[in-house]
């Protein structure tokens, strides 16, 4: 009888939605599509209005979700995710606007550190970014939130082994460094140049630093993976529509490579 009970507990543990899972999050349907297609024995559960897909990718237990666009949606999704699934790590996958003149559509940016470029103070001298605030209200001294070093190292290691989809006839290059997050789709030459100059940011997007902040608060190792769909310049919307599909695929391919190394 005792053996039966222990066996039952092990069975429930291994089939439970909260069994040691790696969370993989994107903001858009395209960003998680190939992951959902590749998932073995996927099960859909809804929590807090969000569909979570549990199953296996590359032999690892995962939970995949679409977080929605922007810092509010992605923060809410991260909170619901972490409360319900207790992930052991989080990988964000998706597209971004390249800011480094070298980071062209298709290129991959691994976010080593994240900054919210629209969190700060505005006064008569203009707008100044502030370090993020702790949950208890305390000011954090740093402007940047750092990704987990081990996940960054694994991302870099696997990026050299991935067969990325060529975009505009070029094989994607891989960069790692700063990603600047804000609640705006940047499609403006001057703003793009300013984000590059002020933060040394290689890319801009709308979720990474928010997710990073929550993961840091909760002590969950994370990494933000982005593939450039555009250059955040005056032509960004056109390029985004053109490249969001293949860029999403390349980012997701890297995620599959990272999972193989975990
Ligand atoms: N995601 C993809 N391209 C972007 C851009 N130009 N600005 C913000 N988020 C993006």
CSV table of C-alpha atoms and ligand atoms in Angstrom, one decimal:
chain,number,residue,atom,x,y,z
A,1,UNK,CA,0.0,0.0,0.0
A,2,UNK,CA,2.8,2.4,1.0
A,3,UNK,CA,4.6,1.7,-2.4
A,4,UNK,CA,1.3,2.4,-4.2
A,5,UNK,CA,0.9,5.8,-2.5
A,6,UNK,CA,4.6,6.8,-3.2
A,7,UNK,CA,4.1,5.7,-6.9
A,8,UNK,CA,0.9,7.7,-7.1
A,9,UNK,CA,2.7,10.8,-5.7
A,10,UNK,CA,5.6,10.4,-8.2
A,11,UNK,CA,3.0,10.0,-11.0
A,12,UNK,CA,1.1,13.1,-10.0
A,13,UNK,CA,4.4,15.1,-9.6
A,14,UNK,CA,5.6,14.2,-13.0
A,15,UNK,CA,2.3,15.0,-14.7
A,16,UNK,CA,1.5,18.1,-12.6
A,17,UNK,CA,1.5,21.4,-14.5
A,18,UNK,CA,3.9,22.8,-11.8
A,19,UNK,CA,6.6,20.1,-12.3
A,20,UNK,CA,10.0,21.7,-12.7
A,21,UNK,CA,9.4,23.6,-16.0
A,22,UNK,CA,11.3,26.1,-18.1
A,23,UNK,CA,9.0,28.9,-19.1
A,24,UNK,CA,9.2,30.2,-22.7
A,25,UNK,CA,7.5,33.4,-23.4
A,26,UNK,CA,6.8,35.5,-26.5
A,27,UNK,CA,4.6,38.6,-27.0
A,28,UNK,CA,3.0,37.6,-30.3
A,29,UNK,CA,1.5,34.5,-31.9
A,30,UNK,CA,4.3,34.3,-34.5
A,31,UNK,CA,6.9,34.4,-31.8
A,32,UNK,CA,5.8,31.2,-30.2
A,33,UNK,CA,4.3,29.4,-33.2
A,34,UNK,CA,7.1,27.0,-34.1
A,35,UNK,CA,7.6,26.2,-30.5
A,36,UNK,CA,4.0,25.1,-30.1
A,37,UNK,CA,4.3,23.2,-33.4
A,38,UNK,CA,7.4,21.3,-32.1
A,39,UNK,CA,6.0,20.5,-28.7
A,40,UNK,CA,5.5,16.9,-27.7
A,41,UNK,CA,2.3,15.9,-25.8
A,42,UNK,CA,1.2,19.5,-25.4
A,43,UNK,CA,-1.7,20.4,-23.0
A,44,UNK,CA,-3.4,23.7,-22.8
A,45,UNK,CA,-4.5,25.2,-19.5
A,46,UNK,CA,-6.0,28.7,-19.0
A,47,UNK,CA,-4.9,30.7,-15.9
A,48,UNK,CA,-5.9,34.3,-15.4
A,49,UNK,CA,-7.1,34.6,-18.9
A,50,UNK,CA,-3.8,33.4,-20.4
A,51,UNK,CA,-3.4,30.1,-22.4
A,52,UNK,CA,-0.4,28.1,-21.1
A,53,UNK,CA,0.9,25.2,-23.1
A,54,UNK,CA,2.7,22.5,-21.1
A,55,UNK,CA,4.7,19.7,-22.7
A,56,UNK,CA,8.2,18.9,-23.8
A,57,UNK,CA,10.7,20.5,-26.1
A,58,UNK,CA,14.0,18.9,-26.8
A,59,UNK,CA,13.2,16.5,-23.9
A,60,UNK,CA,12.8,19.4,-21.4
A,61,UNK,CA,9.6,20.1,-19.5
A,62,UNK,CA,8.4,23.5,-20.6
A,63,UNK,CA,5.5,25.9,-20.3
A,64,UNK,CA,5.0,28.2,-23.3
A,65,UNK,CA,2.8,31.3,-23.4
A,66,UNK,CA,2.0,34.4,-25.3
A,67,UNK,CA,2.5,37.3,-22.9
A,68,UNK,CA,0.9,40.0,-25.0
A,69,UNK,CA,2.5,43.2,-26.2
A,70,UNK,CA,4.0,45.8,-23.9
A,71,UNK,CA,5.3,46.1,-20.3
A,72,UNK,CA,1.8,45.8,-18.6
A,73,UNK,CA,0.8,42.7,-20.5
A,74,UNK,CA,4.1,41.0,-20.1
A,75,UNK,CA,4.4,41.8,-16.4
A,76,UNK,CA,0.9,40.5,-15.7
A,77,UNK,CA,1.7,37.3,-17.7
A,78,UNK,CA,4.9,36.8,-15.8
A,79,UNK,CA,3.1,37.2,-12.5
A,80,UNK,CA,0.4,34.7,-13.5
A,81,UNK,CA,3.0,32.3,-14.9
A,82,UNK,CA,5.3,32.4,-11.9
A,83,UNK,CA,2.4,32.0,-9.4
A,84,UNK,CA,0.9,29.0,-11.2
A,85,UNK,CA,3.8,27.2,-12.7
A,86,UNK,CA,6.9,28.1,-10.5
A,87,UNK,CA,9.3,27.9,-13.5
A,88,UNK,CA,12.9,27.2,-12.7
A,89,UNK,CA,14.0,29.5,-15.5
A,90,UNK,CA,12.5,31.8,-18.1
A,91,UNK,CA,13.5,32.4,-21.8
A,92,UNK,CA,11.9,35.2,-23.7
A,93,UNK,CA,11.8,34.9,-27.4
A,94,UNK,CA,10.8,37.4,-30.1
A,95,UNK,CA,11.6,40.2,-32.4
A,96,UNK,CA,13.1,43.7,-31.8
A,97,UNK,CA,14.2,46.8,-33.6
A,98,UNK,CA,17.9,46.8,-34.1
A,99,UNK,CA,19.6,50.0,-32.9
A,100,UNK,CA,23.3,49.2,-33.5
A,101,UNK,CA,23.8,50.2,-37.2
A,102,UNK,CA,25.4,46.7,-37.6
A,103,UNK,CA,22.3,44.8,-36.2
A,104,UNK,CA,20.2,44.4,-39.4
A,105,UNK,CA,16.9,42.6,-39.9
A,106,UNK,CA,17.5,38.9,-39.1
A,107,UNK,CA,20.3,39.5,-36.7
A,108,UNK,CA,20.0,38.0,-33.2
A,109,UNK,CA,20.5,40.0,-30.0
A,110,UNK,CA,21.0,38.1,-26.8
A,111,UNK,CA,20.1,40.5,-24.0
A,112,UNK,CA,22.8,40.5,-21.4
A,113,UNK,CA,21.3,43.5,-19.6
A,114,UNK,CA,18.0,45.3,-19.9
A,115,UNK,CA,16.8,48.8,-19.2
A,116,UNK,CA,13.4,50.5,-19.2
A,117,UNK,CA,14.0,53.6,-21.3
A,118,UNK,CA,10.7,55.2,-20.5
A,119,UNK,CA,10.8,54.8,-16.6
A,120,UNK,CA,12.0,58.0,-15.0
A,121,UNK,CA,11.4,61.6,-14.3
A,122,UNK,CA,10.4,64.6,-16.5
A,123,UNK,CA,11.1,68.1,-15.4
A,124,UNK,CA,12.0,71.5,-17.0
A,125,UNK,CA,15.3,70.0,-18.2
A,126,UNK,CA,13.7,67.1,-19.9
A,127,UNK,CA,13.3,63.4,-19.3
A,128,UNK,CA,15.8,61.4,-17.3
A,129,UNK,CA,15.7,57.6,-16.8
A,130,UNK,CA,15.6,56.3,-13.2
A,131,UNK,CA,16.8,53.0,-11.8
A,132,UNK,CA,13.9,50.6,-11.3
A,133,UNK,CA,12.0,50.5,-8.0
A,134,UNK,CA,11.9,47.5,-5.7
A,135,UNK,CA,8.5,46.0,-4.8
A,136,UNK,CA,8.7,47.6,-1.4
A,137,UNK,CA,9.2,51.0,-3.0
A,138,UNK,CA,12.9,51.1,-2.4
A,139,UNK,CA,15.0,52.5,-5.2
A,140,UNK,CA,17.3,50.2,-7.0
A,141,UNK,CA,20.8,51.6,-7.5
A,142,UNK,CA,21.3,50.1,-11.0
A,143,UNK,CA,19.8,51.2,-14.2
A,144,UNK,CA,20.2,47.7,-15.8
A,145,UNK,CA,18.8,44.3,-14.9
A,146,UNK,CA,21.2,41.5,-15.8
A,147,UNK,CA,20.2,38.3,-17.4
A,148,UNK,CA,21.4,35.0,-15.9
A,149,UNK,CA,25.1,34.6,-16.9
A,150,UNK,CA,24.8,30.9,-17.4
A,151,UNK,CA,21.8,31.3,-19.7
A,152,UNK,CA,23.6,34.0,-21.6
A,153,UNK,CA,26.7,31.7,-22.0
A,154,UNK,CA,24.5,28.8,-23.2
A,155,UNK,CA,22.7,31.2,-25.6
A,156,UNK,CA,26.0,32.3,-27.1
A,157,UNK,CA,27.3,28.8,-27.3
A,158,UNK,CA,24.3,27.4,-29.0
A,159,UNK,CA,24.0,30.4,-31.4
A,160,UNK,CA,27.1,29.3,-33.2
A,161,UNK,CA,25.6,25.9,-33.9
A,162,UNK,CA,22.1,27.0,-35.2
A,163,UNK,CA,21.2,27.0,-38.8
A,164,UNK,CA,19.4,30.3,-39.0
A,165,UNK,CA,17.0,31.2,-41.8
A,166,UNK,CA,18.7,33.7,-44.1
A,167,UNK,CA,16.9,37.1,-44.2
A,168,UNK,CA,17.2,39.4,-47.2
A,169,UNK,CA,19.8,36.9,-48.5
A,170,UNK,CA,22.1,37.3,-45.4
A,171,UNK,CA,22.9,34.7,-42.7
A,172,UNK,CA,22.0,36.3,-39.4
A,173,UNK,CA,24.8,37.5,-37.2
A,174,UNK,CA,24.7,37.2,-33.4
A,175,UNK,CA,25.2,40.0,-30.9
A,176,UNK,CA,25.0,40.2,-27.1
A,177,UNK,CA,24.6,43.3,-25.0
A,178,UNK,CA,22.0,45.9,-23.9
A,179,UNK,CA,18.3,45.8,-24.8
A,180,UNK,CA,16.2,48.9,-24.2
A,181,UNK,CA,12.6,48.3,-23.4
A,182,UNK,CA,9.7,50.8,-23.5
A,183,UNK,CA,6.0,50.9,-24.2
A,184,UNK,CA,6.4,52.3,-27.7
A,185,UNK,CA,7.0,50.8,-31.1
A,186,UNK,CA,10.0,52.9,-32.2
A,187,UNK,CA,9.8,53.9,-35.8
A,188,UNK,CA,11.9,57.1,-35.8
A,189,UNK,CA,15.5,57.6,-36.9
A,190,UNK,CA,16.3,60.1,-34.1
A,191,UNK,CA,14.8,58.1,-31.3
A,192,UNK,CA,16.6,55.0,-32.5
A,193,UNK,CA,19.9,56.9,-32.6
A,194,UNK,CA,19.3,58.4,-29.1
A,195,UNK,CA,18.6,54.9,-27.5
A,196,UNK,CA,21.8,53.6,-29.1
A,197,UNK,CA,23.8,56.6,-27.9
A,198,UNK,CA,22.4,56.8,-24.4
A,199,UNK,CA,22.3,53.2,-23.3
A,200,UNK,CA,24.6,51.5,-25.9
A,201,UNK,CA,21.5,49.4,-26.6
A,202,UNK,CA,21.8,47.0,-29.5
A,203,UNK,CA,18.0,46.6,-29.9
A,204,UNK,CA,14.7,47.9,-28.6
A,205,UNK,CA,11.5,46.1,-27.8
A,206,UNK,CA,8.5,46.3,-25.5
A,207,UNK,CA,8.6,43.6,-22.9
A,208,UNK,CA,12.2,42.4,-22.0
A,209,UNK,CA,13.1,44.7,-19.1
A,210,UNK,CA,9.6,44.3,-17.5
A,211,UNK,CA,9.9,40.5,-17.5
A,212,UNK,CA,13.5,40.8,-16.3
A,213,UNK,CA,12.5,43.0,-13.4
A,214,UNK,CA,10.0,40.5,-12.2
A,215,UNK,CA,12.3,37.6,-12.6
A,216,UNK,CA,15.0,39.4,-10.7
A,217,UNK,CA,12.5,40.2,-7.9
A,218,UNK,CA,11.5,36.6,-7.7
A,219,UNK,CA,15.0,35.2,-8.1
A,220,UNK,CA,14.1,33.3,-11.4
A,221,UNK,CA,17.1,33.0,-13.8
A,222,UNK,CA,16.1,34.4,-17.2
A,223,UNK,CA,17.5,35.4,-20.6
A,224,UNK,CA,15.9,37.6,-23.3
A,225,UNK,CA,16.5,36.5,-26.9
A,226,UNK,CA,15.5,38.8,-29.8
A,227,UNK,CA,15.8,38.7,-33.5
A,228,UNK,CA,15.7,42.0,-35.4
A,229,UNK,CA,12.7,42.5,-37.6
A,230,UNK,CA,13.6,46.1,-38.4
A,231,UNK,CA,15.9,48.9,-37.4
A,232,UNK,CA,13.5,51.1,-35.3
A,233,UNK,CA,14.0,53.7,-38.0
A,234,UNK,CA,11.5,55.7,-40.1
A,235,UNK,CA,10.9,52.5,-42.1
A,236,UNK,CA,10.5,50.2,-39.1
A,237,UNK,CA,6.8,49.4,-39.6
A,238,UNK,CA,7.3,48.3,-43.2
A,239,UNK,CA,10.3,46.2,-42.3
A,240,UNK,CA,8.5,44.7,-39.2
A,241,UNK,CA,5.6,43.5,-41.4
A,242,UNK,CA,8.1,42.1,-43.9
A,243,UNK,CA,10.4,40.3,-41.4
A,244,UNK,CA,8.4,39.5,-38.2
A,245,UNK,CA,7.8,35.9,-39.5
A,246,UNK,CA,11.3,34.8,-40.3
A,247,UNK,CA,12.9,36.7,-37.5
A,248,UNK,CA,10.5,35.0,-35.0
A,249,UNK,CA,11.5,31.7,-36.4
A,250,UNK,CA,15.2,32.4,-35.9
A,251,UNK,CA,14.7,33.5,-32.3
A,252,UNK,CA,12.7,30.4,-31.6
A,253,UNK,CA,15.4,28.2,-33.3
A,254,UNK,CA,17.9,29.6,-30.9
A,255,UNK,CA,15.6,28.8,-27.9
A,256,UNK,CA,15.4,25.2,-29.1
A,257,UNK,CA,19.2,25.2,-29.2
A,258,UNK,CA,19.5,26.6,-25.7
A,259,UNK,CA,17.0,24.0,-24.4
A,260,UNK,CA,19.3,21.3,-25.8
A,261,UNK,CA,22.2,22.6,-23.7
A,262,UNK,CA,20.2,22.8,-20.4
B,1,LIG,N1,9.7,45.1,-31.8
B,1,LIG,C1,10.1,44.9,-33.1
B,1,LIG,N2,10.5,46.0,-33.6
B,1,LIG,C2,10.3,47.0,-32.7
B,1,LIG,C3,10.5,48.4,-32.7
B,1,LIG,N3,11.0,49.0,-33.7
B,1,LIG,N4,10.2,49.0,-31.5
B,1,LIG,C4,9.7,48.4,-30.5
B,1,LIG,N5,9.5,47.1,-30.4
B,1,LIG,C5,9.8,46.4,-31.5
